[in-house]
Coordinates of C-alpha atoms in Angstrom, one line a residue:
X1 CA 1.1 41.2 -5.1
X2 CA 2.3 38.3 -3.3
X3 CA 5.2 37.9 -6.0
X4 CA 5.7 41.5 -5.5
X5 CA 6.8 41.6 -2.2
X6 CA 8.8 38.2 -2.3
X7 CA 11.3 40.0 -4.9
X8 CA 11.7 43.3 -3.3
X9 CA 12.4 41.5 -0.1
X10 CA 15.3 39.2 -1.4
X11 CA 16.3 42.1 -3.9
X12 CA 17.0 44.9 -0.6
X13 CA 19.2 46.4 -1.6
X14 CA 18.5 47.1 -5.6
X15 CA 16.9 50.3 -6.5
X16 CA 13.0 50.9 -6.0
X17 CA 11.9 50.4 -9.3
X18 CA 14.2 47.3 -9.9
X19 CA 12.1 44.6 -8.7
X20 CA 9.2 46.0 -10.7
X21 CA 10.9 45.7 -13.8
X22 CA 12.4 42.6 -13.3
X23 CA 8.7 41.5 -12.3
X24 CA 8.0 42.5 -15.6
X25 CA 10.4 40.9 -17.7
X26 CA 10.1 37.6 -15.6
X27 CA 5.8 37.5 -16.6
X28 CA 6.6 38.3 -20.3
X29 CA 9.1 35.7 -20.6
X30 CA 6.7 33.1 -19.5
X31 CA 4.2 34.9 -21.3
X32 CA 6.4 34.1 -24.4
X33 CA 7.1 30.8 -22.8
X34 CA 3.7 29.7 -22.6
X35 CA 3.0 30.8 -26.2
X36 CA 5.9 28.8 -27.6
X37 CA 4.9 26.1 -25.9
X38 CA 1.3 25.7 -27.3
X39 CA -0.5 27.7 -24.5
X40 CA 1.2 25.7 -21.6
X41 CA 3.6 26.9 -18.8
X42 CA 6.9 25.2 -17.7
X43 CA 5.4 24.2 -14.3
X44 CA 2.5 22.2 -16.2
X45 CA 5.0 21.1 -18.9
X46 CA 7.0 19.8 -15.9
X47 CA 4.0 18.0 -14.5
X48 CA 2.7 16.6 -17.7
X49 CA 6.0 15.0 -17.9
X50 CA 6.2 13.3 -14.9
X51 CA 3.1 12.7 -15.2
X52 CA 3.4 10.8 -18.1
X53 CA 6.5 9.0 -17.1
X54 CA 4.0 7.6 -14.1
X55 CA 6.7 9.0 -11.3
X56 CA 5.9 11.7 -8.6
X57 CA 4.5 15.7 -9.2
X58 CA 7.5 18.2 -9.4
X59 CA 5.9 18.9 -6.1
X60 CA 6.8 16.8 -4.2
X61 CA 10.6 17.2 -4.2
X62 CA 9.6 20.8 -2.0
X63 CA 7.4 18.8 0.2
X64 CA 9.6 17.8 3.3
X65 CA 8.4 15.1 5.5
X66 CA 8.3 15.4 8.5
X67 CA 10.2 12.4 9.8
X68 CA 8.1 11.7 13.1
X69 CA 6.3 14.1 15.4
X70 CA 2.5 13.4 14.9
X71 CA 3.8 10.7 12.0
X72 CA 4.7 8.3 15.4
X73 CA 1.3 8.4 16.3
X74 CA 0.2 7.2 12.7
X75 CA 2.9 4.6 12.6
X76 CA 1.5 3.0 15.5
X77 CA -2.4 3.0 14.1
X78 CA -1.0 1.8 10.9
X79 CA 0.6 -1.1 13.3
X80 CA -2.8 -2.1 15.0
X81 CA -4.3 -2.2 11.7
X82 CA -1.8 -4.5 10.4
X83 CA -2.1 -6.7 13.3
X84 CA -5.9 -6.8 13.6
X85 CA -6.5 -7.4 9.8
X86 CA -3.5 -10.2 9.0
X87 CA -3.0 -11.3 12.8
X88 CA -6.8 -12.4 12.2
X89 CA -6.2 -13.6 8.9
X90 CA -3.0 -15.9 9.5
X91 CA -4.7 -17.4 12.7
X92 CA -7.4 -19.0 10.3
X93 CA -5.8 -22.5 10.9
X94 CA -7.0 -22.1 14.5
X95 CA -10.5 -21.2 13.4
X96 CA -10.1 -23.8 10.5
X97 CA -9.9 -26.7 12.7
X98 CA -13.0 -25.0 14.8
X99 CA -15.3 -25.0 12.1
X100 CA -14.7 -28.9 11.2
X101 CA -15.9 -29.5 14.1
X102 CA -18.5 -26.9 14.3
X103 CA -20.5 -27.5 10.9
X104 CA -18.1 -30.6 8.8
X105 CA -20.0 -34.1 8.9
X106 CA -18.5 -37.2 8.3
X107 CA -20.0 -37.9 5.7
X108 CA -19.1 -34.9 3.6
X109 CA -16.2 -36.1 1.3
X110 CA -15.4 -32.6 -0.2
X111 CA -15.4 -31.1 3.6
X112 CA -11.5 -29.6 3.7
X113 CA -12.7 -28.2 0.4
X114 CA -16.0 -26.3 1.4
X115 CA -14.1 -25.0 5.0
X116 CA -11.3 -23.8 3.5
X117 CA -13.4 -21.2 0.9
X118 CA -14.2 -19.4 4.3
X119 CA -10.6 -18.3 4.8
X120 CA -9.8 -18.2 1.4
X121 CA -12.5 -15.9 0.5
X122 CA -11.9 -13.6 3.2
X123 CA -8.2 -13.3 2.4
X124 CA -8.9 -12.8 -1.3
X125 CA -11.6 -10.2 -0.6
X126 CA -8.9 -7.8 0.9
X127 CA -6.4 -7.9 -1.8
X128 CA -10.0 -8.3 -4.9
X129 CA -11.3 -4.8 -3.1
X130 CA -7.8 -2.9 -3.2
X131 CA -8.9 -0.9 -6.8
X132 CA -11.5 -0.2 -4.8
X133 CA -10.4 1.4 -1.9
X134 CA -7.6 3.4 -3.7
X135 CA -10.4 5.0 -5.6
X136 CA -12.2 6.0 -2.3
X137 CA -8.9 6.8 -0.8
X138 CA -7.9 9.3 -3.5
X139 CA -11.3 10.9 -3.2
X140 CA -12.4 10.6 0.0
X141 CA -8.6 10.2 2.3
X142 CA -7.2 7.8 4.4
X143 CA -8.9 8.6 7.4
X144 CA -12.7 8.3 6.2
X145 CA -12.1 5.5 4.3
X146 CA -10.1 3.2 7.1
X147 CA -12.8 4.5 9.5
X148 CA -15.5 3.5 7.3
X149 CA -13.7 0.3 6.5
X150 CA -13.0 -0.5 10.4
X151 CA -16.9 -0.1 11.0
X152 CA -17.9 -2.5 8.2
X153 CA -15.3 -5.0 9.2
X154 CA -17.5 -5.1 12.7
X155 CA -20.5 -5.7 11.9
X156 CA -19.3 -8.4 9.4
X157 CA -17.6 -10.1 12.5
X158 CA -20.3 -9.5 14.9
X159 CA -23.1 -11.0 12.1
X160 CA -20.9 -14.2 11.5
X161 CA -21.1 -14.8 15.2
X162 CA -24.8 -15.5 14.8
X163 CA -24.2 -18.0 12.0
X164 CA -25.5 -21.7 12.7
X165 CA -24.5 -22.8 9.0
X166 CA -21.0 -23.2 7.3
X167 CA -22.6 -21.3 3.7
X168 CA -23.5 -18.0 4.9
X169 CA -19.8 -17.6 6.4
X170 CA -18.9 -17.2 3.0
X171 CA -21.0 -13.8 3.1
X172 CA -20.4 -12.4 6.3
X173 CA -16.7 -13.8 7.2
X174 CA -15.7 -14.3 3.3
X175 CA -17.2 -10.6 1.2
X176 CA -18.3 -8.5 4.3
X177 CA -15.7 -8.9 7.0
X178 CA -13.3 -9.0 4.6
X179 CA -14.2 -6.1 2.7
X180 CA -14.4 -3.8 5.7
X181 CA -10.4 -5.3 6.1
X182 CA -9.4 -4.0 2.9
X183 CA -11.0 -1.1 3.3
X184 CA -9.0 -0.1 6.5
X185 CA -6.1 -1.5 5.6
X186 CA -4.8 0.3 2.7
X187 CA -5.1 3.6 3.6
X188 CA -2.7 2.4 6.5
X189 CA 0.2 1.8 4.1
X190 CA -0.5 5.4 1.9
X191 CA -0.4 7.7 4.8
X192 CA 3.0 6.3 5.9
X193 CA 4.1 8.4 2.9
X194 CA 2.7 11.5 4.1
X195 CA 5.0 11.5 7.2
X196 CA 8.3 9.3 6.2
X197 CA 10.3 9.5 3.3
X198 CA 14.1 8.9 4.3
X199 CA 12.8 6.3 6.9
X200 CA 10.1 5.0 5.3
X201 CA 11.7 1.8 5.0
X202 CA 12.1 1.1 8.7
X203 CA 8.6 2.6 9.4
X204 CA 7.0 0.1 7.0
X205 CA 9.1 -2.6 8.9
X206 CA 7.3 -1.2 12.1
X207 CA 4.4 -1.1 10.9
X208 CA 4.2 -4.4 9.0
X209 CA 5.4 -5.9 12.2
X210 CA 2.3 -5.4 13.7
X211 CA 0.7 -8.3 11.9
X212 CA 3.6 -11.0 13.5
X213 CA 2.8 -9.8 16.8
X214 CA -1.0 -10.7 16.6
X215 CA 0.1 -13.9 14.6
X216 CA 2.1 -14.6 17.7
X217 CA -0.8 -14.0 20.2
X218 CA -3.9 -14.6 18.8
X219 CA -3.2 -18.4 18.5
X220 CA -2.5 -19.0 21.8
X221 CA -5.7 -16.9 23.0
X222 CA -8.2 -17.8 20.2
X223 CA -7.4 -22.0 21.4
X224 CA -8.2 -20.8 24.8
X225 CA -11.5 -19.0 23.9
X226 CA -12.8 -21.6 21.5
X227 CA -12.3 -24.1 24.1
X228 CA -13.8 -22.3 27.0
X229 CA -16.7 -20.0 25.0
X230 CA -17.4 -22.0 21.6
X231 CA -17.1 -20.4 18.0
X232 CA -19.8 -17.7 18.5
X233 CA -18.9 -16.3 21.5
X234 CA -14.9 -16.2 20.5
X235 CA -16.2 -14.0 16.9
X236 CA -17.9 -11.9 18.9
X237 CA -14.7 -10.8 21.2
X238 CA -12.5 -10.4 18.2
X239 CA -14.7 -7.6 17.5
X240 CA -13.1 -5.9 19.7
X241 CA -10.0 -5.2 17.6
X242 CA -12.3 -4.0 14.7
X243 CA -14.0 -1.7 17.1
X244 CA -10.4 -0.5 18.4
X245 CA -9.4 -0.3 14.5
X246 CA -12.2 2.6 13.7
X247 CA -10.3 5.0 16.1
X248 CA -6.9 4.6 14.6
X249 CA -8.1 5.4 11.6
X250 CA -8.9 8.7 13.1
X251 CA -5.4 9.6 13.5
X252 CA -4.6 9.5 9.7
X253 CA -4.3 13.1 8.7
X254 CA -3.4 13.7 5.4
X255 CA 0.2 16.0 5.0
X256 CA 1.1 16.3 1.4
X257 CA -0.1 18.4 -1.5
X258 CA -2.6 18.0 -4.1
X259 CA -0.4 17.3 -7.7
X260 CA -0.4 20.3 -9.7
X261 CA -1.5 18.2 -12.6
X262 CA -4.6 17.3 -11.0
X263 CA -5.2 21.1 -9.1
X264 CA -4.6 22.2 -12.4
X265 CA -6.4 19.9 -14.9
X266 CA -10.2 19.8 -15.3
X267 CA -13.0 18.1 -17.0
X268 CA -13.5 14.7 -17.0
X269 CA -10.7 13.3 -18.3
X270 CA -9.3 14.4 -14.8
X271 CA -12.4 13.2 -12.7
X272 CA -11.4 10.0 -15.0
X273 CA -7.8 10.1 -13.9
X274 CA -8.4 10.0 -10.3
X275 CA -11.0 7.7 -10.8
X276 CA -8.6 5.0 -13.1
X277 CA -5.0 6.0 -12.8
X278 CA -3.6 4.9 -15.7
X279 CA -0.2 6.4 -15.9
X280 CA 1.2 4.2 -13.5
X281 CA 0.9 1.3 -16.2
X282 CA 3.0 3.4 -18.2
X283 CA 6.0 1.5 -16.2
X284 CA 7.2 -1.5 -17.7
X285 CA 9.2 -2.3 -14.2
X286 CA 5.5 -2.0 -12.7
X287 CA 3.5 -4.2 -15.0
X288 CA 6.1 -6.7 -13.9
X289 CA 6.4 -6.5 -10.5
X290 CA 2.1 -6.5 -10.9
X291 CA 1.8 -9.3 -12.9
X292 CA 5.0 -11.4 -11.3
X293 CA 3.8 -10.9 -7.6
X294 CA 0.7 -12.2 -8.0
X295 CA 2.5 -15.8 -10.0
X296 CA 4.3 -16.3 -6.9
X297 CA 1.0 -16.0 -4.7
X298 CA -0.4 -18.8 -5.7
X299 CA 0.6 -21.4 -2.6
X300 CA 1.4 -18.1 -0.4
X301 CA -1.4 -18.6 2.0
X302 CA -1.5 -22.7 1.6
X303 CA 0.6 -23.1 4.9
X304 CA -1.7 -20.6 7.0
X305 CA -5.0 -22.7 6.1
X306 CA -4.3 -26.1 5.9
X307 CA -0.4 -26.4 8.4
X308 CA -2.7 -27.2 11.6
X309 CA -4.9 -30.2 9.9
X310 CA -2.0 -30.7 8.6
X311 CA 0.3 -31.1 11.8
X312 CA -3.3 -33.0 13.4
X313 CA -3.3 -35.8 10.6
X314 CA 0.6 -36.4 11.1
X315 CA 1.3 -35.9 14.7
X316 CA -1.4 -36.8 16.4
X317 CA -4.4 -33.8 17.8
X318 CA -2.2 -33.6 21.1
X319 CA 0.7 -31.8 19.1
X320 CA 1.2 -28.5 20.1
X321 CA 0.5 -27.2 16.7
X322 CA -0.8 -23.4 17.6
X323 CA 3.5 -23.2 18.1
X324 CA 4.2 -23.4 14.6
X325 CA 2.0 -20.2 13.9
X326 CA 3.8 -18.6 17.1
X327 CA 7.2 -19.4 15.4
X328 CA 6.1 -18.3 11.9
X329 CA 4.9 -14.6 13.6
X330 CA 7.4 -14.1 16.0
X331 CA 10.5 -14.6 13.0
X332 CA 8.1 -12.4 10.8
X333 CA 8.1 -9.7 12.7
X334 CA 11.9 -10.1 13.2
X335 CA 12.0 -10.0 9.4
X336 CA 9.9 -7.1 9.2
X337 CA 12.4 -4.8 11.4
X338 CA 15.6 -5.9 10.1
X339 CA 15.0 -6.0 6.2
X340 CA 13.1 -2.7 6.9
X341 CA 16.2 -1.1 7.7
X342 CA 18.1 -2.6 4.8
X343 CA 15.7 -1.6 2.3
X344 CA 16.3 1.9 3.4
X345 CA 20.3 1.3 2.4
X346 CA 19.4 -0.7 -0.8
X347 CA 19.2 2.4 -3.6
X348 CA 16.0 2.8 -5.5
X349 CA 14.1 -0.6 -7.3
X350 CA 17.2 -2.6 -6.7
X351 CA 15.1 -3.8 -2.9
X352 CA 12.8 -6.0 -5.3
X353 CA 15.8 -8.1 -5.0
X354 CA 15.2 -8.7 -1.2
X355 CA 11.8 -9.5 -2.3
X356 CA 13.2 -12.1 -5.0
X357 CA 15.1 -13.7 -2.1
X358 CA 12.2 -14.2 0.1
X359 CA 10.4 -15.9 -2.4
X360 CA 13.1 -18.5 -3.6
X361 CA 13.1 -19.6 0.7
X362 CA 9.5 -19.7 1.0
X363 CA 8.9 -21.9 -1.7
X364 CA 11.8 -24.1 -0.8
X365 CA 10.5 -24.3 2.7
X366 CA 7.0 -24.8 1.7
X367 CA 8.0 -27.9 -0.5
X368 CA 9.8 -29.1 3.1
X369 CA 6.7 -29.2 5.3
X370 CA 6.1 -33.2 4.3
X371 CA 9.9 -33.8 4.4
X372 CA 9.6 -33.4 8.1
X373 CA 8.7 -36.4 9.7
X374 CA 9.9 -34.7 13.5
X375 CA 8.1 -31.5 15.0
X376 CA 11.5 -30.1 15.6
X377 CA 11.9 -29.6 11.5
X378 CA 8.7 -28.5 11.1
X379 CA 9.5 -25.5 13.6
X380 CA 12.9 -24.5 11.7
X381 CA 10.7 -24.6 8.7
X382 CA 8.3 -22.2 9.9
X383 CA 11.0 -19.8 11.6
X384 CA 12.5 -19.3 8.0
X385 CA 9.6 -19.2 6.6
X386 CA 8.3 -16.5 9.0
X387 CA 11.2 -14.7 8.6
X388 CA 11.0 -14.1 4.6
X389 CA 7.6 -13.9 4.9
X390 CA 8.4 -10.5 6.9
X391 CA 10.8 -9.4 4.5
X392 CA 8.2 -9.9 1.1
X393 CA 5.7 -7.8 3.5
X394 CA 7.5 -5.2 4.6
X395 CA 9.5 -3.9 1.9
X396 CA 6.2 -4.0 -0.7
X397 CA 5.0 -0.4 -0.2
X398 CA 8.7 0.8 -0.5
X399 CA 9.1 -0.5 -3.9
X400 CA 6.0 1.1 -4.9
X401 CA 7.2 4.0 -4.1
X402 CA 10.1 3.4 -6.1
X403 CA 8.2 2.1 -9.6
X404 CA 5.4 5.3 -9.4
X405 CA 6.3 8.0 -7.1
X406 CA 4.2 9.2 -3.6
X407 CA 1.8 10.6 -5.9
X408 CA 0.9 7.6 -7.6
X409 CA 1.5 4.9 -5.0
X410 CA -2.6 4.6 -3.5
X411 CA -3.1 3.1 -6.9
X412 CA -0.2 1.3 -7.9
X413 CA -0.6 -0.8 -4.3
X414 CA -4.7 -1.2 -5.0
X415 CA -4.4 -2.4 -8.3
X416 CA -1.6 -4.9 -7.1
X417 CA -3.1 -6.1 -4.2
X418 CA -6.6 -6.5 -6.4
X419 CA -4.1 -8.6 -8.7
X420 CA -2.9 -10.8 -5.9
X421 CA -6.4 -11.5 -5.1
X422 CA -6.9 -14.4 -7.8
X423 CA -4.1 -16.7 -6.3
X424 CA -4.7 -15.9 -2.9
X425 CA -8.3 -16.8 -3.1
X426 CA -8.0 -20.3 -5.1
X427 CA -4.4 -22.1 -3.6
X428 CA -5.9 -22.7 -0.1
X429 CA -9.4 -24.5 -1.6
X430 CA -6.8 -26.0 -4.5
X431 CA -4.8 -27.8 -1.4
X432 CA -8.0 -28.8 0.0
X433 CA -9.5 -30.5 -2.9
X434 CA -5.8 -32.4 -3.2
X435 CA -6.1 -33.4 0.7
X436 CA -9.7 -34.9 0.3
X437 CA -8.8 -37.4 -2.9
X438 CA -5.4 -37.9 -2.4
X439 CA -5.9 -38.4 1.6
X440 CA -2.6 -36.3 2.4
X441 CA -1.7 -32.6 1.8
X442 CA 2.1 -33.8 0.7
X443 CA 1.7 -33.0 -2.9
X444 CA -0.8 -29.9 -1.7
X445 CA 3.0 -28.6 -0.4
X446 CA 5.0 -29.7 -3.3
X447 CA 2.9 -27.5 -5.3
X448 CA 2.8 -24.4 -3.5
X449 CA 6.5 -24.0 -3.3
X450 CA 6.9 -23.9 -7.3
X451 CA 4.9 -20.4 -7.7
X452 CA 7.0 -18.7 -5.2
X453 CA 9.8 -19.8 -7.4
X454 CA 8.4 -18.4 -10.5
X455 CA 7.6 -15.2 -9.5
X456 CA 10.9 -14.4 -8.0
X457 CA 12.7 -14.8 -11.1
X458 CA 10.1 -12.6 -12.9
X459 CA 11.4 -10.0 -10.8
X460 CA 14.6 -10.3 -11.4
X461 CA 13.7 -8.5 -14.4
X462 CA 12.7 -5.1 -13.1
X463 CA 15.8 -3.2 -11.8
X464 CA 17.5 -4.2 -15.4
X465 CA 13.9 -2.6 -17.2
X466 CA 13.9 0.7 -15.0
X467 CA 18.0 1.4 -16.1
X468 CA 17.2 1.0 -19.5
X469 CA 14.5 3.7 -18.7
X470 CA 16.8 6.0 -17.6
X471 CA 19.1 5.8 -19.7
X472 CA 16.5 6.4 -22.7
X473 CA 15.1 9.3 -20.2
X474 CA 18.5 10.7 -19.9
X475 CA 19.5 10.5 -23.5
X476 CA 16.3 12.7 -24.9
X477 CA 16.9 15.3 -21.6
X478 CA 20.4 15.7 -23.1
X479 CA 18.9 16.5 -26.4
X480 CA 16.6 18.5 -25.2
X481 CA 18.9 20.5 -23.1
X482 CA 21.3 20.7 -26.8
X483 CA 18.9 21.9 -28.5
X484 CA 17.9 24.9 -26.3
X485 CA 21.2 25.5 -25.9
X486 CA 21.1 26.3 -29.3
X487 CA 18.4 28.0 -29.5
X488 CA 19.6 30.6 -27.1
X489 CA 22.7 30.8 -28.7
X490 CA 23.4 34.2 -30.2
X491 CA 24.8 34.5 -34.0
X492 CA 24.3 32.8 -36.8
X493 CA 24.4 29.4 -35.4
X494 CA 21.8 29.8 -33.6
X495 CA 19.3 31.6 -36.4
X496 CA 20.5 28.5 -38.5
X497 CA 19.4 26.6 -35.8
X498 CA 15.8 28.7 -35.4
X499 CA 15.0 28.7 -38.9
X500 CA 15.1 24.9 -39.9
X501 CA 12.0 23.8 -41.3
X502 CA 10.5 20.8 -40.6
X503 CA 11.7 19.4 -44.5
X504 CA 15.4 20.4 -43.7
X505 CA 16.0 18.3 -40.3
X506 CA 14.4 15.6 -42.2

């Protein structure tokens, strides 16, 4: 009826029976459409092909974004959550030093090595959980599963401020805290995509900024509370960002449409792809920007654990070393804003380059931290460091977009992130072990720059697989678009052309 009315109101001024006939005619041609094509419309045809190409539902092209309104109040809870959940994270060297003194022993030879799992663990968990979460955030949304990962993040925090004993960090700070992170934090990045297409880029700069901004405060602060309150009491005021966390996660309301190939599908091998999207492996420029990522991660989080010791052992415990982390946020979230915005002019998977950059400076500048023997080299280190730091951060969920579509992308950045766990998890107890037998973190440094390196020119690789893609793509839609040219040609070319047999093309 619907259909009905649509037609006879663009068709006003045809003749009564007009639209009814052509109403008609259009339902037998799909009906003869569908039958041709082995029970299956064009519409689901469409879908199963992008579908299978692991790129976006036909939908989504007639979704428009809205570009703001509401979508400003969601950047801005995806920007506490970014701060609250890495600002925490990258101020572990504060913490770090804390807990040497709190539970370490002089005795203890492997100390640097036990202390650091604490950090190490926690920042693996969030990335190790991301499958996870983008299960629970295709079935359940952004906004209960942030919530729900806000409130476990808490009470993960609040238990480790009762801990007397460095081993059962590893549970509370290291699986629980961190878990609760990673459960809040991705849905942070997905519902970005609901709101902001054509500025996504600069959004995701916004947003990703958040995290440099705690990095540049929380230093500063958490010194001043250890020293004044102790360890315990400090935990238990950072759970006031956790707590603060729960109710931005109530402002992510979901905007965009259900794909038709999962409204439409049923059974379990659909319950099995939302469960386990596989089609976004079907990429060959996402397996390697998943597998390369994660090669470069590997001394990634080095400089956040063990730079303060670091700076202590060289410079004496009176440098001002809670600067260095200041310097490294405040150029991040510099980074953040400006490669933002020129992601959004770079065209399609051609940003990974920006993210190719950032990792040839990091590592260079991670292998510089023992060349500098003055604090004033150490700080230009960690302003260019900060600053590509930004620029791999921010420009992550834009490329995703890119390699699987907005349908896709809660998946494609879980299993990524789950990916990135590994490295993140052992560099930081790696440099540690290093520090305690060789007596210096020098070669702990050296190291960590050569993944960096690695990974970047993995990616290098990705922007020449997804042309050869499209060219292929574009070759068989020019064949297909022949032959139904052909087809629908009247004459004997075209019944020539209906009446092959299989035996005659071959």
């Amino acid at each position: 009826m619907t259909e009905d009315v649509n037609v006879s109101g663009q068709e006003s001024g045809a003749a009564p029976d007009q639209p009814a006939v052509k109403a008609e005619e259009k339902q037998a041609d799909e009906a003869e459409e569908k039958k041709e094509n082995g029970g299956h419309g064009r519409g689901e045809e469409e879908a199963a092909a992008a579908a299978a190409a692991g790129k976006a539902d036909p939908t989504e092209d007639e979704f428009v974004h809205p570009e703001g309104g509401w979508g400003w109040v969601v950047m801005l809870a995806s920007m506490w959550c970014n701060g609250s959940v890495f600002g925490i994270q990258n101020a572990f060297g504060i913490l770090y030093v804390s807990l040497l003194k709190e539970f370490g022993s002089e005795d203890d030879k492997d100390l640097q090595f036990k202390t650091a799992w604490v950090g190490s663990l926690s920042m693996g968990m969030i990335f190790f959980c991301s499958p996870i979460v983008s299960v629970f955030t295709d079935l359940l949304g952004c906004r209960i599963t942030a919530v729900g990962g806000a409130a476990v993040g808490l009470v993960g925090l609040l238990a480790s401020s009762f801990i007397k004993s460095l081993g059962p960090l590893y549970f509370t700070y290291g699986v629980v805290f961190a878990c609760g992170c990673s459960f809040a934090y991705q849905p942070s990045l997905v519902i970005l995509g609901h709101y902001f297409k054509r500025r996504l880029g600069l959004v995701n700069g916004i947003v990703t900024a958040g995290s440099s901004i705690f990095t540049v405060s929380l230093p500063p602060l958490l010194s001043r509370l250890l020293a004044d309150i102790g360890l315990q009491n400090t935990l238990r005021v950072m759970c006031v960002f956790m707590f603060v966390l729960m109710l931005a996660g109530l402002t992510y309301k979901p905007l965009l449409p259900q794909s038709v190939s999962s409204s439409k599908s049923a059974g379990r091998c659909a319950a099995f792809r939302r469960v386990f999207n596989v089609q976004i492996w079907r990429s060959l420029g996402y397996r390697i920007w998943a597998f390369g990522i994660p090669a470069a991660l590997y001394g990634y989080f080095v400089p956040y654990v063990h730079l303060m010791k670091h700076v202590e052992e060289r410079f004496g415990t009176d440098a001002n070393k809670e600067v260095l982390l200041m310097c490294i946020g405040i150029t991040s979230g510099v980074g953040r804003l400006i490669f933002g915005r020129v992601a959004d002019y770079v065209p399609g998977v051609y940003k990974v380059y920006l993210q190719v950059t950032s990792f040839l400076v990091i590592g260079l500048m991670s292998m510089m931290i023992p060349l500098c023997h003055i604090f004033g080299g150490l700080i230009v280190v960690c302003l260019l460091m900060g600053l590509f730091d930004g620029c791999f951060i921010c420009i992550m969920a834009p490329i995703a977009f890119e390699l699987v579509g907005s349908q896709n992308v809660s998946q494609a950045i879980g299993f990524l992130l789950g990916m990135m766990s590994v490295p993140m998890t052992i560099g930081p107890p790696i440099a540690g072990f290093l520090r305690d037998r060789l007596k210096s973190y020098d070669v702990a440094f050296y190291l960590a720059g050569i993944p960096p390196i690695i990974g970047g020119a993995m990616l290098c690789l990705i922007p020449w697989v997804e042309q050869r893609e499209k060219r292929k793509q574009q070759k068989k839609n020019d064949e297909d678009a022949a032959h139904a040219m052909l087809d629908n040609t009247p004459g004997p070319l075209g019944d020539m052309e209906k009446n092959k047999s299989p035996e005659s093309v071959i």
